[in-house]
Short mmCIF file of C-alpha atoms and ligand atoms in Angstrom, two decimals:
data_model
loop_
_atom_site.label_atom_id
_atom_site.label_comp_id
_atom_site.label_asym_id
_atom_site.label_seq_id
_atom_site.Cartn_x
_atom_site.Cartn_y
_atom_site.Cartn_z
CA MET C 1 -55.98 25.63 -43.74
CA LYS C 2 -54.57 24.40 -40.18
CA ARG C 3 -53.39 20.81 -40.91
CA ILE C 4 -51.77 20.32 -44.39
CA LEU C 5 -50.74 17.40 -46.31
CA VAL C 6 -48.13 17.80 -49.25
CA THR C 7 -48.07 14.78 -51.76
CA GLY C 8 -45.06 14.58 -53.94
CA ALA C 9 -43.21 16.79 -51.50
CA LEU C 10 -39.72 15.76 -52.39
CA GLY C 11 -39.82 17.34 -56.29
CA GLN C 12 -39.02 20.47 -57.49
CA ILE C 13 -42.15 22.55 -56.25
CA GLY C 14 -42.48 20.54 -52.75
CA SER C 15 -38.95 21.04 -51.83
CA GLU C 16 -39.67 24.86 -51.49
CA LEU C 17 -43.27 24.75 -51.04
CA VAL C 18 -43.02 22.73 -47.60
CA PRO C 19 -40.59 24.83 -45.85
CA ALA C 20 -42.74 28.01 -46.91
CA LEU C 21 -45.82 26.19 -45.57
CA ARG C 22 -43.99 25.22 -42.38
CA ARG C 23 -42.80 28.67 -41.79
CA LYS C 24 -46.42 30.02 -41.93
CA TYR C 25 -48.52 27.35 -40.19
CA GLY C 26 -45.83 25.78 -37.95
CA SER C 27 -43.81 22.61 -38.70
CA ASP C 28 -46.06 20.22 -36.88
CA ASN C 29 -48.97 21.14 -38.97
CA VAL C 30 -47.39 20.37 -42.50
CA VAL C 31 -46.92 16.74 -43.26
CA ALA C 32 -44.71 16.14 -46.20
CA SER C 33 -44.90 12.95 -48.19
CA ASP C 34 -43.51 11.09 -51.34
CA ILE C 35 -43.13 7.74 -52.85
CA ARG C 36 -39.46 8.09 -52.38
CA VAL C 37 -37.53 7.63 -49.26
CA ILE C 38 -35.19 10.28 -48.05
CA ARG C 39 -33.09 11.32 -45.24
CA ARG C 40 -35.03 13.58 -42.83
CA GLU C 41 -32.44 16.51 -43.17
CA GLN C 42 -33.50 16.83 -47.07
CA ILE C 43 -36.87 17.86 -46.34
CA GLY C 44 -36.05 20.53 -43.80
CA GLY C 45 -35.91 17.95 -41.11
CA ASP C 46 -38.16 19.73 -38.72
CA GLY C 47 -41.58 18.29 -39.50
CA PRO C 48 -43.71 15.07 -40.06
CA PHE C 49 -42.95 12.86 -43.33
CA GLU C 50 -44.77 10.00 -44.39
CA VAL C 51 -43.74 7.61 -47.32
CA LEU C 52 -46.93 7.48 -49.45
CA ASP C 53 -47.92 6.41 -52.90
CA CYS C 54 -50.82 8.77 -53.70
CA THR C 55 -52.54 6.14 -55.77
CA HIS C 56 -53.11 3.86 -52.72
CA LEU C 57 -56.34 4.98 -51.52
CA ARG C 58 -56.39 3.33 -48.12
CA GLU C 59 -53.11 4.58 -47.16
CA LEU C 60 -54.00 8.07 -48.20
CA LEU C 61 -56.99 8.00 -46.26
CA GLU C 62 -55.28 6.49 -43.26
CA VAL C 63 -52.65 9.42 -43.34
CA VAL C 64 -55.12 12.20 -43.62
CA ARG C 65 -57.27 10.77 -40.99
CA ARG C 66 -54.32 10.10 -38.53
CA HIS C 67 -52.79 13.76 -38.94
CA HIS C 68 -56.43 15.44 -38.91
CA ILE C 69 -55.64 17.02 -42.25
CA ASP C 70 -58.01 19.61 -43.63
CA THR C 71 -56.06 20.66 -46.88
CA VAL C 72 -54.14 18.48 -49.20
CA PHE C 73 -51.50 20.16 -51.80
CA HIS C 74 -51.44 17.49 -54.36
CA LEU C 75 -48.08 17.86 -56.36
CA ALA C 76 -47.45 13.87 -57.12
CA ALA C 77 -47.33 13.66 -60.96
CA LEU C 78 -45.00 12.75 -63.74
CA LEU C 79 -43.94 15.93 -65.97
CA SER C 80 -44.28 16.12 -69.57
CA ALA C 81 -41.20 14.67 -71.11
CA VAL C 82 -41.40 11.49 -68.75
CA ALA C 83 -45.09 11.29 -69.20
CA GLU C 84 -44.50 11.28 -73.16
CA GLU C 85 -41.89 8.49 -72.42
CA LYS C 86 -44.31 6.39 -70.37
CA PRO C 87 -47.66 7.52 -71.07
CA GLN C 88 -49.61 4.61 -69.57
CA VAL C 89 -47.62 5.08 -66.14
CA ALA C 90 -48.42 8.80 -66.49
CA TRP C 91 -52.20 8.23 -66.63
CA GLY C 92 -51.93 5.97 -63.68
CA VAL C 93 -50.09 8.17 -61.52
CA ASN C 94 -51.51 11.52 -62.73
CA MET C 95 -55.33 10.75 -62.88
CA GLY C 96 -55.18 7.50 -60.50
CA GLY C 97 -53.44 9.83 -57.70
CA LEU C 98 -55.67 12.87 -58.36
CA TYR C 99 -58.89 10.82 -58.62
CA ARG C 100 -58.07 9.06 -54.94
CA VAL C 101 -56.94 12.38 -53.44
CA LEU C 102 -60.32 14.03 -54.40
CA GLU C 103 -61.99 10.74 -53.01
CA VAL C 104 -60.30 11.20 -49.83
CA ALA C 105 -61.06 14.90 -49.78
CA ARG C 106 -64.61 14.06 -50.49
CA GLN C 107 -64.92 11.62 -47.51
CA THR C 108 -62.98 13.95 -45.15
CA ARG C 109 -64.05 17.26 -46.29
CA CYS C 110 -60.53 18.28 -47.07
CA ALA C 111 -59.51 21.27 -49.48
CA VAL C 112 -57.33 20.29 -52.38
CA PHE C 113 -54.69 22.26 -54.38
CA PHE C 114 -54.06 20.94 -58.05
CA PRO C 115 -51.36 22.28 -59.96
CA SER C 116 -52.19 22.40 -63.86
CA SER C 117 -49.87 23.53 -66.42
CA ILE C 118 -49.23 25.54 -69.51
CA GLY C 119 -49.18 21.68 -70.83
CA ALA C 120 -53.21 21.70 -70.81
CA PHE C 121 -53.14 23.83 -73.96
CA GLY C 122 -52.56 22.43 -77.39
CA PRO C 123 -51.58 23.43 -80.94
CA GLY C 124 -55.15 24.86 -81.57
CA THR C 125 -54.98 27.24 -78.55
CA PRO C 126 -54.31 30.89 -79.16
CA LYS C 127 -50.56 31.49 -78.53
CA ASP C 128 -50.07 34.62 -77.49
CA LEU C 129 -51.71 35.92 -74.30
CA THR C 130 -53.70 32.69 -73.90
CA PRO C 131 -57.04 33.47 -72.43
CA GLN C 132 -58.14 31.95 -69.21
CA ASP C 133 -61.20 30.31 -70.75
CA THR C 134 -60.03 28.95 -74.40
CA VAL C 135 -59.34 25.87 -76.61
CA GLN C 136 -57.87 22.98 -74.77
CA ARG C 137 -57.09 20.06 -77.07
CA PRO C 138 -53.63 18.99 -75.78
CA ASN C 139 -51.68 16.33 -78.02
CA THR C 140 -49.49 14.92 -75.00
CA MET C 141 -50.42 12.59 -72.19
CA TYR C 142 -49.16 15.22 -69.80
CA GLY C 143 -51.58 17.90 -71.17
CA VAL C 144 -54.26 15.00 -71.20
CA THR C 145 -54.03 14.55 -67.56
CA LYS C 146 -53.90 18.22 -66.97
CA VAL C 147 -57.16 19.02 -68.67
CA SER C 148 -58.90 16.04 -67.14
CA GLY C 149 -57.49 17.08 -63.92
CA GLU C 150 -58.90 20.44 -64.17
CA LEU C 151 -62.30 19.03 -65.13
CA LEU C 152 -62.40 16.52 -62.33
CA CYS C 153 -61.63 19.46 -59.85
CA ASP C 154 -64.39 21.26 -61.11
CA TYR C 155 -66.60 18.19 -60.88
CA TYR C 156 -65.99 17.48 -57.23
CA HIS C 157 -66.52 21.13 -56.45
CA GLN C 158 -69.81 21.34 -58.12
CA ARG C 159 -71.21 17.83 -57.35
CA PHE C 160 -69.67 17.25 -53.92
CA GLY C 161 -68.71 20.60 -52.59
CA VAL C 162 -64.97 19.89 -52.22
CA ASP C 163 -62.96 22.96 -51.90
CA THR C 164 -60.84 22.45 -55.00
CA ARG C 165 -58.53 25.13 -56.33
CA GLY C 166 -55.50 25.35 -58.78
CA VAL C 167 -53.32 27.40 -61.06
CA ARG C 168 -51.79 26.55 -64.40
CA PHE C 169 -48.15 27.08 -63.88
CA PRO C 170 -45.71 27.90 -66.62
CA GLY C 171 -42.26 26.44 -66.52
CA LEU C 172 -40.82 26.87 -63.14
CA ILE C 173 -37.02 27.90 -62.49
CA SER C 174 -35.44 27.10 -59.18
CA TYR C 175 -32.15 26.19 -57.48
CA VAL C 176 -33.25 23.88 -54.33
CA ALA C 177 -34.22 20.86 -56.05
CA PRO C 178 -33.75 19.67 -59.60
CA PRO C 179 -36.72 19.53 -62.23
CA GLY C 180 -38.40 16.30 -62.66
CA GLY C 181 -38.29 15.74 -66.29
CA GLY C 182 -40.19 18.53 -68.31
CA THR C 183 -39.90 20.30 -71.42
CA THR C 184 -38.92 23.45 -69.44
CA ASP C 185 -36.03 21.90 -67.57
CA TYR C 186 -33.51 23.54 -70.11
CA ALA C 187 -34.38 26.93 -68.03
CA VAL C 188 -32.89 25.44 -64.89
CA GLU C 189 -30.08 23.32 -66.67
CA ILE C 190 -28.74 26.43 -68.36
CA PHE C 191 -27.89 28.13 -64.89
CA HIS C 192 -26.06 25.16 -63.69
CA ALA C 193 -24.12 24.86 -67.04
CA ALA C 194 -23.37 28.55 -66.99
CA ILE C 195 -21.81 28.47 -63.50
CA ARG C 196 -19.99 25.33 -63.74
CA HIS C 197 -18.73 25.15 -67.57
CA GLN C 198 -19.74 28.52 -68.99
CA ARG C 199 -21.32 26.60 -72.11
CA TYR C 200 -24.65 24.77 -72.56
CA THR C 201 -25.98 22.68 -75.03
CA CYS C 202 -29.89 23.37 -75.22
CA PHE C 203 -32.57 20.71 -76.12
CA LEU C 204 -35.00 23.52 -77.38
CA ASP C 205 -34.34 25.64 -80.55
CA ARG C 206 -33.10 28.98 -79.81
CA ASP C 207 -36.38 30.94 -80.47
CA THR C 208 -38.75 28.69 -78.80
CA CYS C 209 -40.80 31.29 -76.70
CA LEU C 210 -42.51 29.81 -73.38
CA ASP C 211 -44.07 31.29 -70.08
CA MET C 212 -41.64 30.86 -67.14
CA MET C 213 -41.94 31.75 -63.35
CA TYR C 214 -39.37 31.88 -60.55
CA MET C 215 -40.01 29.46 -57.84
CA PRO C 216 -40.54 32.17 -54.94
CA ASP C 217 -43.58 33.45 -57.22
CA ALA C 218 -44.93 29.92 -57.86
CA VAL C 219 -44.99 29.32 -54.07
CA ARG C 220 -46.80 32.49 -53.47
CA ALA C 221 -49.27 31.54 -56.24
CA THR C 222 -49.93 28.26 -54.43
CA VAL C 223 -50.46 29.80 -51.10
CA GLY C 224 -52.29 32.76 -52.53
CA VAL C 225 -55.28 30.92 -54.41
CA MET C 226 -55.70 28.61 -51.29
CA GLU C 227 -55.90 31.52 -49.16
CA ALA C 228 -58.28 33.49 -51.42
CA ASP C 229 -61.68 34.69 -50.31
CA ALA C 230 -63.69 31.75 -51.68
CA THR C 231 -66.77 34.06 -52.46
CA LYS C 232 -64.54 36.05 -54.85
CA LEU C 233 -63.51 32.84 -57.19
CA GLU C 234 -65.39 32.51 -60.19
CA HIS C 235 -62.85 29.93 -61.68
CA ARG C 236 -61.59 28.22 -58.66
CA ASN C 237 -59.39 25.76 -60.76
CA ALA C 238 -56.84 26.28 -63.33
CA PHE C 239 -56.34 29.92 -63.15
CA ASN C 240 -53.64 31.03 -65.51
CA VAL C 241 -50.64 32.69 -63.60
CA ALA C 242 -47.84 34.41 -65.43
CA ALA C 243 -44.61 36.23 -64.76
CA MET C 244 -42.39 36.27 -67.72
CA ASN C 245 -41.79 34.67 -71.10
CA PHE C 246 -38.54 34.24 -73.14
CA THR C 247 -36.68 32.07 -75.72
CA PRO C 248 -33.58 30.15 -74.89
CA GLU C 249 -31.53 32.81 -76.77
CA ARG C 250 -33.02 35.68 -74.74
CA LEU C 251 -32.24 33.68 -71.40
CA ALA C 252 -28.77 33.15 -72.59
CA GLU C 253 -28.35 36.95 -73.22
CA GLU C 254 -29.42 37.91 -69.92
CA ILE C 255 -27.00 35.31 -68.28
CA ARG C 256 -24.12 36.84 -70.43
CA LEU C 257 -24.56 40.09 -68.59
CA HIS C 258 -23.31 38.30 -65.44
CA ILE C 259 -20.98 35.70 -67.30
CA PRO C 260 -19.89 37.57 -70.38
CA GLY C 261 -18.22 34.49 -72.14
CA PHE C 262 -21.17 32.13 -71.80
CA ALA C 263 -21.75 30.00 -75.07
CA VAL C 264 -24.98 28.15 -76.04
CA ASP C 265 -25.22 25.75 -78.84
CA TYR C 266 -28.49 23.76 -79.77
CA GLN C 267 -29.18 19.91 -80.22
CA VAL C 268 -32.87 19.92 -80.45
CA ASP C 269 -34.56 16.96 -78.93
CA PRO C 270 -37.55 16.29 -81.41
CA VAL C 271 -39.82 15.06 -78.71
CA ARG C 272 -39.30 17.98 -76.24
CA GLN C 273 -39.40 20.36 -79.24
CA SER C 274 -42.53 19.21 -80.40
CA ILE C 275 -44.07 19.57 -76.79
CA ALA C 276 -43.07 22.96 -76.44
CA ASP C 277 -44.15 24.02 -79.91
CA SER C 278 -47.72 22.94 -78.93
CA TRP C 279 -47.57 25.15 -75.84
CA PRO C 280 -48.49 28.89 -75.59
CA ASN C 281 -45.89 31.74 -76.03
CA SER C 282 -47.58 33.63 -73.20
CA LEU C 283 -50.54 33.58 -70.94
CA ASP C 284 -53.20 36.17 -69.89
CA ASP C 285 -53.48 36.03 -66.22
CA SER C 286 -56.02 38.61 -65.72
CA ALA C 287 -58.51 36.24 -63.82
CA ALA C 288 -56.00 35.46 -61.10
CA ARG C 289 -55.28 39.16 -60.90
CA GLU C 290 -58.86 40.13 -60.57
CA GLU C 291 -60.19 37.41 -58.61
CA TRP C 292 -57.68 36.88 -55.91
CA GLY C 293 -54.85 39.57 -56.52
CA TRP C 294 -52.25 37.71 -58.06
CA VAL C 295 -49.02 39.84 -59.01
CA PRO C 296 -45.66 38.28 -59.77
CA GLU C 297 -42.48 39.82 -58.11
CA TYR C 298 -39.79 38.47 -60.40
CA ASP C 299 -39.13 39.16 -63.95
CA LEU C 300 -36.44 37.95 -66.39
CA GLU C 301 -33.60 40.35 -64.95
CA THR C 302 -34.31 39.96 -61.27
CA MET C 303 -34.84 36.20 -61.67
CA THR C 304 -31.48 35.72 -63.42
CA ARG C 305 -29.65 37.87 -60.89
CA ASP C 306 -31.21 36.07 -57.87
CA MET C 307 -30.82 32.36 -59.45
CA LEU C 308 -27.09 33.10 -60.33
CA GLU C 309 -26.45 34.40 -56.74
CA LYS C 310 -28.29 31.74 -54.95
CA LEU C 311 -27.08 28.85 -57.09
CA ARG C 312 -23.37 29.76 -57.10
CA ALA C 313 -23.50 29.97 -53.35
CA LYS C 314 -25.28 26.64 -53.17
CA LEU C 315 -22.67 25.06 -55.67
CA THR C 316 -19.78 26.41 -53.81
CA GLY C 317 -20.95 25.19 -50.61
CA ASP C 318 -21.97 28.74 -48.98
CA GLY C 319 -25.53 28.32 -49.60
P1 LIG J 1 -41.36 16.66 -59.46
O1 LIG J 1 -41.19 15.66 -60.72
O2 LIG J 1 -40.19 17.49 -59.29
O3 LIG J 1 -41.93 16.12 -58.37
C1 LIG J 1 -43.03 15.08 -58.25
C2 LIG J 1 -42.78 14.19 -57.19
O4 LIG J 1 -43.68 13.16 -57.06
C3 LIG J 1 -41.36 13.41 -56.97
O5 LIG J 1 -40.84 13.83 -55.70
C4 LIG J 1 -41.73 12.00 -56.99
O6 LIG J 1 -41.04 11.21 -56.23
C5 LIG J 1 -43.28 12.02 -56.43
N1 LIG J 1 -44.09 10.92 -57.03
C6 LIG J 1 -44.21 10.39 -58.27
N2 LIG J 1 -45.19 9.33 -58.20
C7 LIG J 1 -45.74 9.59 -56.99
C8 LIG J 1 -46.58 8.71 -56.55
N3 LIG J 1 -47.25 7.63 -57.00
N4 LIG J 1 -47.17 8.93 -55.23
C9 LIG J 1 -46.46 9.78 -54.48
N5 LIG J 1 -45.51 10.74 -54.98
C10 LIG J 1 -45.20 10.42 -56.10
O7 LIG J 1 -42.67 17.64 -59.98
P2 LIG J 1 -42.71 19.25 -59.56
O8 LIG J 1 -42.04 19.98 -60.51
O9 LIG J 1 -42.33 19.28 -58.25
O10 LIG J 1 -44.37 19.32 -60.05
C11 LIG J 1 -45.26 19.19 -59.08
C12 LIG J 1 -46.65 19.50 -59.75
O11 LIG J 1 -46.63 20.74 -60.35
C13 LIG J 1 -46.87 18.48 -60.78
O12 LIG J 1 -48.24 18.11 -60.70
C14 LIG J 1 -46.49 19.06 -62.14
O13 LIG J 1 -47.21 18.80 -63.13
C15 LIG J 1 -46.82 20.45 -61.67
N6 LIG J 1 -46.26 21.59 -62.51
C16 LIG J 1 -45.03 21.65 -62.41
C17 LIG J 1 -44.27 22.76 -63.11
C18 LIG J 1 -42.80 22.86 -62.92
O14 LIG J 1 -42.35 23.60 -63.93
N7 LIG J 1 -42.11 22.23 -62.20
C19 LIG J 1 -44.99 23.37 -64.11
C20 LIG J 1 -46.29 23.26 -64.26
C21 LIG J 1 -46.79 22.27 -63.39
N1 LIG J 2 -42.42 22.46 -66.47
C1 LIG J 2 -43.42 21.73 -66.87
C2 LIG J 2 -43.09 20.57 -67.90
O1 LIG J 2 -42.31 20.91 -68.78
C3 LIG J 2 -44.67 22.22 -67.23
O2 LIG J 2 -45.76 21.73 -66.80
O3 LIG J 2 -43.37 19.43 -68.02
#
């Protein structure tokens, strides 16, 4: 991993993955790209940036060749709630983008990181400690694109020898960039609302349990699986990774330890609730632990403390 391209780099993950990769591999060796145009300082300002639609094969190939890329972190996608609103567009971006990234990787011998999700599971999947290999019959367009993406990555590895790797992320909690329209976004919004207004109206029901992870752990998982010894990987793609799981009510309780008057009420959004109800309560990540040494650093308590501290500093202009 010497010359890296990140697609969808301006999103929730890319905003923290790109700086982390630049610290590790050198700013000039990490090309950030997104379909959106931004001011340079929004992406760290200290490395190359390309405006790139990942569904355009020729442009993708041109950028990969011009920058001598050997590894693509393919983050560009529509998240679950947006994908359910615009399923046809979601198929085009999520599958069209991944297919073209894999084709470019096949032609140029790049490695590819593909982030799957708890959304790759469905109502028929065992809900507690969901195994690595189990029933995957999601009933959302997002989930359909994630399962198809996992399979396509396996296929490109087996058929063409492309070094594809990936994890299934839980909902991600972070303060640098806002989430992009997912079902787990409440777990970020709640921190903003707690600090600004000491109250929050949650769009998921109080006892909806979901797997979650703090962004520093997600970044470590992403880099960790790509740096892992390939000979030890049995699964390669779609490793379950887990750190914590909680309900909105449990998260509110934890925030109340720091902001005692914090109040939460519930106005359930039926679309996002039904997506959440189809996802696991918790994942079994033993394959990731055994095959490449995955261990999370943050739990609910340490994540909540750090999130409140960092977000407060950011919102008051000290961060
Ligand atoms: P995000 O929505 O915050 O960012 C996605 C980025 O992709 C955006 O900046 C958007 O402008 C860009 N994009 C959209 N269409 C594009 C196109 N055609 N070409 C190039 N760029 C395009 O998403 P994120 O939260 O950073 O997630 C990144 C990846 O990780 C996605 O595949 C997502 O499914 C997966 N994932 C995220 C989470 C999470 O909680 N954030 C959890 C599981 C999996
Ligand atoms: N956080 C993501 C979503 O809710 C999970 O993949 O869409």
